[in-house]
Coordinates of C-alpha atoms in Angstrom, one line a residue:
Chain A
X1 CA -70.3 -10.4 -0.6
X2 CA -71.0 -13.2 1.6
X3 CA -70.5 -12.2 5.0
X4 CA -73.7 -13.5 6.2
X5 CA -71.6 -17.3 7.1
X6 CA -70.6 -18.0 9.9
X7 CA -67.8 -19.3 9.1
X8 CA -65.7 -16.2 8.4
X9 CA -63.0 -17.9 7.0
X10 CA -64.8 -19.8 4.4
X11 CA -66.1 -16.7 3.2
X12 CA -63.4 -15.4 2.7
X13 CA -61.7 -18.0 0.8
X14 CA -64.6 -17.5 -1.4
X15 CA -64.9 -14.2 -1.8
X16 CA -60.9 -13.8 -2.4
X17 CA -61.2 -16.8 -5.1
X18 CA -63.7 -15.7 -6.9
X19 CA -62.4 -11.9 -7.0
X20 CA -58.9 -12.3 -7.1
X21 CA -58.3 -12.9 -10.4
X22 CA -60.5 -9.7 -11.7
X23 CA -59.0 -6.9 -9.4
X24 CA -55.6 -8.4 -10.5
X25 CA -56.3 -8.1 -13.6
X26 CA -58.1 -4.1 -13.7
X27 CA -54.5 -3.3 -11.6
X28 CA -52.9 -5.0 -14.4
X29 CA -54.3 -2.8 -16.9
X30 CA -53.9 0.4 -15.2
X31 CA -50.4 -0.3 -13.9
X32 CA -49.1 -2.3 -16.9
X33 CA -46.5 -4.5 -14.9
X34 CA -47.7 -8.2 -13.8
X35 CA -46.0 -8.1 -10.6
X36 CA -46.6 -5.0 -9.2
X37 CA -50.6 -5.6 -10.0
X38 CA -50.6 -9.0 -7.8
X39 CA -48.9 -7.3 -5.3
X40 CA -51.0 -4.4 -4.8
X41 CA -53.8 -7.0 -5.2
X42 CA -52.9 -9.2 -2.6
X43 CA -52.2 -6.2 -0.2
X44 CA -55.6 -5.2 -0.8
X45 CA -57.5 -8.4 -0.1
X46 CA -55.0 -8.9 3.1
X47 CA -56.4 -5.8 4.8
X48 CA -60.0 -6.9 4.2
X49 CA -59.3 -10.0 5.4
X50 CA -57.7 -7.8 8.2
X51 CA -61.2 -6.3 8.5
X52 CA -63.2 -9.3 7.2
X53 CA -66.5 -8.8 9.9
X54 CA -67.0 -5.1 8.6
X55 CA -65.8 -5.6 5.2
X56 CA -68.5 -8.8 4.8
X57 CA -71.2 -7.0 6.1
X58 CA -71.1 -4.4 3.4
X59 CA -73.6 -4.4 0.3
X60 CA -70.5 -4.5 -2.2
X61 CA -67.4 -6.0 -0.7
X62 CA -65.7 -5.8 -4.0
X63 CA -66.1 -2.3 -4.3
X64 CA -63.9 -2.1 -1.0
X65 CA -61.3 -4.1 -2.2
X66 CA -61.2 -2.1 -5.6
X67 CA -60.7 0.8 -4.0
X68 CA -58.3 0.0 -1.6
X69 CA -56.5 -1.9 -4.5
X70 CA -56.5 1.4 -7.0
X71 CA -55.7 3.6 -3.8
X72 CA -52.8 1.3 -3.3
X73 CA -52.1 1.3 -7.3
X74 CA -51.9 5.2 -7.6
X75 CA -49.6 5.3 -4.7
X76 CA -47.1 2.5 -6.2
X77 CA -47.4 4.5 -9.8
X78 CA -46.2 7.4 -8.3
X79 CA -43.6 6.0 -6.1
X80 CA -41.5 4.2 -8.2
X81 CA -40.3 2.3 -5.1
X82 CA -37.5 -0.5 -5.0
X83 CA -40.3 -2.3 -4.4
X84 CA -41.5 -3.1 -7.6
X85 CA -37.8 -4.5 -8.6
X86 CA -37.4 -6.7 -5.2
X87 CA -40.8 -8.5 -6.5
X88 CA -39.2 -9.3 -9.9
X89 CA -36.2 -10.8 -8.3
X90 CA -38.9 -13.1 -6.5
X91 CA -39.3 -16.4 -8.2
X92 CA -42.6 -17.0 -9.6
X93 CA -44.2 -20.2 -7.5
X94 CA -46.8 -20.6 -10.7
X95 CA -46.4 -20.1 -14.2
X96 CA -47.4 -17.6 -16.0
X97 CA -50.2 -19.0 -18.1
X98 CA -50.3 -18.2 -22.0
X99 CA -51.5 -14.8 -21.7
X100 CA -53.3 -13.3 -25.0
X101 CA -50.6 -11.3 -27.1
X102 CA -53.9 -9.1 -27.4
X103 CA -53.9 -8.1 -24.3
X104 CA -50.6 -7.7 -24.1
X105 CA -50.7 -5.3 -26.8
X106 CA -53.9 -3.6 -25.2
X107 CA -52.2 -3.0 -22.1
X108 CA -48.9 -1.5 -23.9
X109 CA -51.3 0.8 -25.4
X110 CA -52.7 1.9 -22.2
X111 CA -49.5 2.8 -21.0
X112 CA -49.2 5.1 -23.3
X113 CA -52.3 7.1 -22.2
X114 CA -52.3 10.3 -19.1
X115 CA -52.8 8.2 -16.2
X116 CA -56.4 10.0 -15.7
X117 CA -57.5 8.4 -19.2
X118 CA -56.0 4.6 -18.7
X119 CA -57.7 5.2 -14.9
X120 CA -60.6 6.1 -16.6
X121 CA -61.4 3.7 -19.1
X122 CA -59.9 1.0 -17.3
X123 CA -62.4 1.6 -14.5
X124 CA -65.4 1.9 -17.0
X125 CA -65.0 -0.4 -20.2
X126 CA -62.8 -3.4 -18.4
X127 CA -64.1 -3.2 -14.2
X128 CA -67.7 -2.0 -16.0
X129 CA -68.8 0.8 -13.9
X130 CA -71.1 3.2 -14.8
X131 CA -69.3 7.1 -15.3
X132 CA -71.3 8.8 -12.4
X133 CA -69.8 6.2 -9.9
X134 CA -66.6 7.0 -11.2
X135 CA -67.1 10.2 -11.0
X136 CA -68.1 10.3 -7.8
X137 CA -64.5 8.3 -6.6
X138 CA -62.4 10.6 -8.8
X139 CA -64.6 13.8 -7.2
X140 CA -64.9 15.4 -10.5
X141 CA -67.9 15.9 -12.5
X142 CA -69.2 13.2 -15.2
X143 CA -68.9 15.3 -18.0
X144 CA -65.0 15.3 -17.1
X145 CA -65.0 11.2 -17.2
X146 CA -66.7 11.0 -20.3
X147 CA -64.4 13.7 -22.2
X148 CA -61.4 11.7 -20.2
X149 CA -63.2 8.3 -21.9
X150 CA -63.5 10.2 -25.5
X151 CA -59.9 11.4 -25.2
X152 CA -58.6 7.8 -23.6
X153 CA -60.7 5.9 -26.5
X154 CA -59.4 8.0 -29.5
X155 CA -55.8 7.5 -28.7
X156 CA -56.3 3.7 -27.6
X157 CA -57.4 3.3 -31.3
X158 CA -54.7 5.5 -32.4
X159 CA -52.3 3.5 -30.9
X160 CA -53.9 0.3 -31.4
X161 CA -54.2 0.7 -35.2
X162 CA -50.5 1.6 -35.9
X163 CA -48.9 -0.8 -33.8
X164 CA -51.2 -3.3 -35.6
X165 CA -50.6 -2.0 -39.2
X166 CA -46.7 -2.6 -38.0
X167 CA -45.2 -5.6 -37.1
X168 CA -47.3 -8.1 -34.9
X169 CA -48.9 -7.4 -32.0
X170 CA -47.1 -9.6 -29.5
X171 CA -44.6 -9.2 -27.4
Chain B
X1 CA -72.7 17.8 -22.5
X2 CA -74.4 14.3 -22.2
X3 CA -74.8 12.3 -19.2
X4 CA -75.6 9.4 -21.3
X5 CA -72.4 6.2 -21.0
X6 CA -70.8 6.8 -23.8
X7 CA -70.6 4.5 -27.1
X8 CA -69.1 1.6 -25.9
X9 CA -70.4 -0.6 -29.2
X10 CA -68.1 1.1 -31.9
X11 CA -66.6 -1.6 -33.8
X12 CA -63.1 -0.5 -33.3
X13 CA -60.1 -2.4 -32.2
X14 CA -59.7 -0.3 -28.9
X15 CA -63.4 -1.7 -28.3
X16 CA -62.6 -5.3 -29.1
X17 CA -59.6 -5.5 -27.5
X18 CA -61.6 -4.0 -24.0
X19 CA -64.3 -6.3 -23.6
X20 CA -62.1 -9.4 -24.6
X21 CA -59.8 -8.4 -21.5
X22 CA -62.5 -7.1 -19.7
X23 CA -63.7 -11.3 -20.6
X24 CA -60.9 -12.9 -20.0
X25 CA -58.0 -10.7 -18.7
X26 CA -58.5 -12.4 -15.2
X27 CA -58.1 -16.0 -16.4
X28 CA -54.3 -15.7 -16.2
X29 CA -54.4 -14.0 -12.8
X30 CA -54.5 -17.3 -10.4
X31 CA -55.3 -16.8 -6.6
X32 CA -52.4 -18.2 -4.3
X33 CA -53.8 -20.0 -1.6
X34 CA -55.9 -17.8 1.1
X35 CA -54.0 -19.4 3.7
X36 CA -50.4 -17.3 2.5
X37 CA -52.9 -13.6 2.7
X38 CA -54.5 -14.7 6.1
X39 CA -50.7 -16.1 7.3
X40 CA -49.3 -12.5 5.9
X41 CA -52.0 -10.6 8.1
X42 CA -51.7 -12.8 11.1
X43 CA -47.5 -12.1 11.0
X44 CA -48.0 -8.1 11.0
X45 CA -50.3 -8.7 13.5
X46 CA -48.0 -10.5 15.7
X47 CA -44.8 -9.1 14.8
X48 CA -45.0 -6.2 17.5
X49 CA -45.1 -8.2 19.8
X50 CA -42.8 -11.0 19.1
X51 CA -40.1 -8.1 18.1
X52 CA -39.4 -7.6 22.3
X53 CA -40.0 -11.6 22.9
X54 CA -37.4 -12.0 19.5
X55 CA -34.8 -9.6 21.5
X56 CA -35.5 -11.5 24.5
X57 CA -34.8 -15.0 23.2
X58 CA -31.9 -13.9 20.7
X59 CA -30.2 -13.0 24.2
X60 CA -30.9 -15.8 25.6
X61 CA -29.3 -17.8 22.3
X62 CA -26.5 -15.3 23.0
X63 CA -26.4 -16.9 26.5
X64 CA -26.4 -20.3 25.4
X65 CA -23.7 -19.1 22.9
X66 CA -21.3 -18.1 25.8
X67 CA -21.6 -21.5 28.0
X68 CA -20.7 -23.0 25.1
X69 CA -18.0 -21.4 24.3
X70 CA -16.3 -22.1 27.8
X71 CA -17.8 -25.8 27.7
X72 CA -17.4 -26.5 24.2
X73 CA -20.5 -29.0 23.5
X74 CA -21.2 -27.6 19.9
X75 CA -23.1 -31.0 18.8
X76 CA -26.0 -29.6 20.3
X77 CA -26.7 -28.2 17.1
X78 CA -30.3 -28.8 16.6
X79 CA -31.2 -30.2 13.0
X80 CA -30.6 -28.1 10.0
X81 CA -33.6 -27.6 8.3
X82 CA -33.5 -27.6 4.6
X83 CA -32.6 -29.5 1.7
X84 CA -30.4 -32.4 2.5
X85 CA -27.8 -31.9 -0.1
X86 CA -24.4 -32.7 2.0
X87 CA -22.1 -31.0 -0.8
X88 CA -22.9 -27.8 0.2
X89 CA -20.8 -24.9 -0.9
X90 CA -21.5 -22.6 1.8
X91 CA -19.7 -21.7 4.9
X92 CA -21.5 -23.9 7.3
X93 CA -21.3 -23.6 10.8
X94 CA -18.4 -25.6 12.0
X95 CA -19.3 -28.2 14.8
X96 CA -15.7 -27.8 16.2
X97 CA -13.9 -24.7 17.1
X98 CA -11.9 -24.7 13.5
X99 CA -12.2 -21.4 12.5
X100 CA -13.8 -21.9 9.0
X101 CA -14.1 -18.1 7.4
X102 CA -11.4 -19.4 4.9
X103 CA -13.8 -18.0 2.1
X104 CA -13.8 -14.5 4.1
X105 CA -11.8 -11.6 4.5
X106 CA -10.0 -11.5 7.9
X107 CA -12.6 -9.6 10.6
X108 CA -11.3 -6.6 12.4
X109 CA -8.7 -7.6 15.0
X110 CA -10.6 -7.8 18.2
X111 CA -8.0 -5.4 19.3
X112 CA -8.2 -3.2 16.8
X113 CA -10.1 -0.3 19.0
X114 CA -10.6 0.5 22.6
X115 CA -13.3 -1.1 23.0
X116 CA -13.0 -4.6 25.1
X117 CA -12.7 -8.1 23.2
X118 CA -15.9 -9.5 25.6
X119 CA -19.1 -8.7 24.4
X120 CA -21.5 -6.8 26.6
X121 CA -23.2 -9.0 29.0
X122 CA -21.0 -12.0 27.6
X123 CA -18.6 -13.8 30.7
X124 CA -15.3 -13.2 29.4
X125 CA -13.8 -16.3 27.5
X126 CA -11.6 -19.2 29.2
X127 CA -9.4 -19.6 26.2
X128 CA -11.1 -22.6 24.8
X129 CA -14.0 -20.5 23.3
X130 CA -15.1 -21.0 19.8
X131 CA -13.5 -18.7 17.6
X132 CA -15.6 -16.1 15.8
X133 CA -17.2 -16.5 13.0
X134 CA -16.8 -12.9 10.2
X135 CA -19.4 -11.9 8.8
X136 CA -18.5 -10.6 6.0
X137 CA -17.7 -12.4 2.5
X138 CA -20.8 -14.6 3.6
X139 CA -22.4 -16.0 1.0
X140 CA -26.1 -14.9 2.3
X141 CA -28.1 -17.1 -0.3
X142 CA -26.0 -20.1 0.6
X143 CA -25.4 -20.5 3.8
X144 CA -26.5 -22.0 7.4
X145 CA -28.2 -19.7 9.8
X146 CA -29.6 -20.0 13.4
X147 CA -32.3 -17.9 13.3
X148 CA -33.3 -17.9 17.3
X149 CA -36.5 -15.8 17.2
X150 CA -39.5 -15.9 14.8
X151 CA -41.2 -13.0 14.3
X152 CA -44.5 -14.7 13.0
X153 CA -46.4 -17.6 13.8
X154 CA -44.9 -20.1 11.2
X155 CA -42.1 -18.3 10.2
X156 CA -39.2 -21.3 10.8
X157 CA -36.8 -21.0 13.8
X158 CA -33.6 -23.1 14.6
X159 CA -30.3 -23.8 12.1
X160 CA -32.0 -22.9 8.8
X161 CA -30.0 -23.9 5.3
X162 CA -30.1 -21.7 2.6
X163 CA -30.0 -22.7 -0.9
X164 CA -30.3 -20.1 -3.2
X165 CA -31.3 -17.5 -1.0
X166 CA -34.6 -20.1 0.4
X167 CA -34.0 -21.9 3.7
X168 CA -36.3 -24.4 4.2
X169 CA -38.5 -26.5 1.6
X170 CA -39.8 -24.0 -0.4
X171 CA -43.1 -24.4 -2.4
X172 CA -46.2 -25.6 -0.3
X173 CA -44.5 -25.5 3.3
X174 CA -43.4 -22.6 4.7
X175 CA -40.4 -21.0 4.2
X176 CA -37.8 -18.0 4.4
X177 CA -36.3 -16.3 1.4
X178 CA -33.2 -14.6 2.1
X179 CA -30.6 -12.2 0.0
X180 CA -28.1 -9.9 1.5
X181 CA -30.0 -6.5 1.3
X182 CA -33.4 -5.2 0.5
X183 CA -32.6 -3.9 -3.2
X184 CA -29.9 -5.3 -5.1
X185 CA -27.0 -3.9 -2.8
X186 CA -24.9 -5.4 0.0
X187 CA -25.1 -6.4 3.5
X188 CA -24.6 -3.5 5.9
X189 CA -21.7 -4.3 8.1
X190 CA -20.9 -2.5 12.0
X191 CA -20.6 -3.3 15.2
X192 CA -23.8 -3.7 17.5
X193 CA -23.1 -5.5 20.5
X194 CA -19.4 -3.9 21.5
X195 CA -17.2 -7.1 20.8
X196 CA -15.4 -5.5 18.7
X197 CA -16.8 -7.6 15.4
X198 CA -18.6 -6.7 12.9
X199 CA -22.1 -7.7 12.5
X200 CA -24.1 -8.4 9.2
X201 CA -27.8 -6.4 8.4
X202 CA -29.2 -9.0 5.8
X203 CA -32.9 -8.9 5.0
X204 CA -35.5 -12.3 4.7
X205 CA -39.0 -12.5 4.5
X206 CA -41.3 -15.4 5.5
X207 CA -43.0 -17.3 3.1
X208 CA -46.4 -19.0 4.1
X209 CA -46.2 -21.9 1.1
X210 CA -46.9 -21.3 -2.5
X211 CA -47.8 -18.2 -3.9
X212 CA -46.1 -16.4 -1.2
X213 CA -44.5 -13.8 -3.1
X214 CA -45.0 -10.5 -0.5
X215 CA -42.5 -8.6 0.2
X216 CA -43.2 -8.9 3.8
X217 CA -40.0 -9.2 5.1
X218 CA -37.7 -7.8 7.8
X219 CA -34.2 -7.1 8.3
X220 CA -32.2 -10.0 10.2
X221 CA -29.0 -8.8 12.1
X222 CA -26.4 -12.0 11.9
X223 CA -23.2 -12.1 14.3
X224 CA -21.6 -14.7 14.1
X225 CA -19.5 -14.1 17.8
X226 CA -20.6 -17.5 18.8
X227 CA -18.5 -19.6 16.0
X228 CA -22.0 -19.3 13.7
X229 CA -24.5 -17.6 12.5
X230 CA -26.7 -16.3 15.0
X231 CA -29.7 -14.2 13.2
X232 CA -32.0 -12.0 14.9
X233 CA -35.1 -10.3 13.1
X234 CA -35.1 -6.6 13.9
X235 CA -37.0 -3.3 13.1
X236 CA -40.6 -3.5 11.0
X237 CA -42.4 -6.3 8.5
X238 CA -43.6 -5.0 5.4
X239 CA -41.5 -2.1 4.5
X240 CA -39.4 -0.8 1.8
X241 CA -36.2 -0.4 3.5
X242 CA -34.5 3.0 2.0
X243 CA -31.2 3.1 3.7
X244 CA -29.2 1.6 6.7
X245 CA -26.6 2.9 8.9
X246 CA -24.5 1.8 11.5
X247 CA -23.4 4.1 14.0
X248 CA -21.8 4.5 17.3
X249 CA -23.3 0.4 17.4
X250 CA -26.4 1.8 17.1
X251 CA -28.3 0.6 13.9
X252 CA -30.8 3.6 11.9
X253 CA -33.1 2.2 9.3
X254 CA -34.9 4.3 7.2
X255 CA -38.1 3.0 5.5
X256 CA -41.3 3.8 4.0
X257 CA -44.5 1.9 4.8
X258 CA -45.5 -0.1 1.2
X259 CA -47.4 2.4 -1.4
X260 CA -47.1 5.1 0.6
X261 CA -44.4 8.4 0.2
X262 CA -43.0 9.4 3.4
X263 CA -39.5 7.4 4.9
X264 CA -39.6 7.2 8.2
X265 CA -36.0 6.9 10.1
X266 CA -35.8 4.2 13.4
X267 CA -32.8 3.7 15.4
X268 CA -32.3 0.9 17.2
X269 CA -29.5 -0.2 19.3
X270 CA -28.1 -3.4 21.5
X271 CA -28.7 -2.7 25.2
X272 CA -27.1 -5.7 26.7
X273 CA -30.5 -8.0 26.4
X274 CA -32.3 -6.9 23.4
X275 CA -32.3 -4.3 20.6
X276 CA -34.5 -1.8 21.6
X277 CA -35.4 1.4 19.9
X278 CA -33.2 4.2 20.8

């Protein structure tokens, strides 16, 4: 986004400040564990920074890390690794700030969902890009990620409305 | 079929609850410091390289290990870095050659097998030579290590304390967390340099300072032939370890690069001056 310094690693420190906390969080929705979306987050910006003359000089260097960071993300939802459990037994340096019980229970819900539909609608209602970009990264036609978005949507509410006529939301 | 973004303005919860995370979902995300990615990068970077020079030195610790087990001068223990808590349980390092693995189970007799009691490349003892220190029954997350090789550029080198599986100060400095295997399971014990004794496969990672919470880490192969624990990094950074063997003193580690499928099996084995891969 700002590769135009010349101090490189200014620019960085910039870029990965001010974009940390939003990729984290789109991983965090799609992936539904804390952890595993820092860590896929961090592993993402680490190879731009690994790369950080190229990826600066791009028009979008978000859009790099993104998909590095959703690559990454599909590859750690389908391999369940030991991973994921080594990073729990980690202590947490920070912590975890109040997070909103309604996100929690949003991103239960999307756990629930195919993992084309969370991808989907986490990619167009939360990291806001139009469906024909989408489209074009998933290679299928946009017709495909709206019906995916209907679909996603209907049981999101679905889910949303009886956990919410239940008991409360939080957990 | 439309080609039109779909509603996005329905008043439903499912709507609601979207644009408030896609609002504010990121404020509980905080960025560690840059300075623990860039440190990460710069320590996979290096750690190719310093992998032959860590072999290289972690003989030449094994060296320094010998003379002083035929001119016994163990105070030249450098400083232990870590907390300063004197009460320590663990099984510290003695400074004199009291054999201290009370806490252990008793090693393999030296003369157990065929193989000879003097380590490869190691002058044979004069009889005042420290006694061995097992490996095994080590507590890994309390204990005092000499780590004589770093694989990164601040990753901390000399007699390291651990407390609670971190050696060092942890929070802003750097540090190194430690635990006895990659997932939840045991050291892997065997023989790699032909005393005779067994030798411990842990596994630590470096920590740049806070916010450091990679899984970057790397197996760490612990003798303890010189009367304490020796530890020498060994094999890759950054990978999910799958399995470990011990064979024929030759150690196989099979791992997977992070996020992707395929485990890829390394041997590696002691030649005398450095673990090289066989």
């Amino acid at each position: 986004m700002r590769g135009d310094q010349p101090d490189d690693r200014a620019a960085f420190d910039r870029f990965f400040q001010t974009w940390y906390g939003r990729v984290t969080a789109q991983i965090h929705a799609y992936l539904g564990d804390r952890a595993e979306a820092e860590d896929v987050s961090q592993e993402a910006f680490l190879r731009a920074w690994q790369r950080w003359p190229d990826v600066a000089a791009y028009e979008d260097p978000v859009a790099w890390v993104r998909r590095v960071a959703w690559n990454l993300a599909t590859s750690r939802l389908r391999r369940l690794t030991v991973a994921a459990r080594v990073l729990r037994r980690q202590p947490l340096v920070a912590p975890v700030p109040a997070v909103d019980p309604n996100h929690v229970a949003l991103v239960a819900a999307l756990r629930t969902l195919p993992e084309r539909q969370r991808r989907v609608i986490v990619l167009h209602y939360i990291a806001d890009l139009p469906t024909a970009e989408i489209a074009v990264s998933l290679g299928v036609a946009q017709g495909t990620v709206l019906s995916w978005l209907h679909r996603g949507r209907a049981k999101l509410a679905d889910h949303l409305s009886e956990t919410s006529s239940g008991e409360a939301v939080t957990s | 079929m439309t080609s039109t973004e779909p509603d996005s303005g329905r008043d439903d919860a499912a709507a609601f609850l979207l644009r408030s995370y896609a609002d504010g979902g990121h404020l509980t995300f905080t960025a560690p410091s840059p300075d623990v990615i860039v440190h990460r990068a710069r320590r996979r970077a290096t750690t190719k390289m310093a992998l032959s020079l860590a072999a290289v030195v972690a003989v030449a610790a094994g060296g320094v290990a010998a003379i002083n087990a035929i001119q016994p001068d163990a105070d030249r223990s450098p400083p232990i870095i870590g907390p300063p808590s004197p009460s320590e349980t663990a099984p510290a390092p003695p400074p004199s050659p009291t054999p201290s693995a009370t806490t252990s189970p008793p090693a393999p007799p030296p003369s157990s097998g065929s193989r000879s009691s003097s380590p490869k490349g190691t002058p044979t003892g004069t009889g005042s030579a420290v006694a061995p220190l097992s490996v095994r029954g080590v507590d890994w997350e309390n204990t005092t290590i000499t780590i004589s090789a770093s694989t990164g550029d601040t990753c901390l080198t000399g007699r390291i304390r651990f407390v609670d599986g971190i050696g060092g100060t942890p929070g802003d400095a750097p540090h190194i967390a430690i635990r006895s295997a990659y997932d939840d399971g045991a050291a892997t014990f065997g023989d790699l340099n032909g005393d005779g004794r067994d030798e411990a496969v842990v596994w630590a990672s470096c920590m740049a300072g806070a916010g450091d919470e990679d899984g970057s880490g790397q197996l760490l192969v612990v003798t303890g032939r010189s009367g304490r624990l020796v530890g020498s990094w060994v094999g890759t950074v950054a990978e999910v370890v799958d399995d470990i063997k011990i064979t024929d003193e030759r150690l196989t580690i099979a791992s997977t690069k992070k996020y992707t499928e395929n485990s890829v099996e390394r041997t590696y084995r002691w030649t005398g001056t450095r673990y090289e891969r066989a």
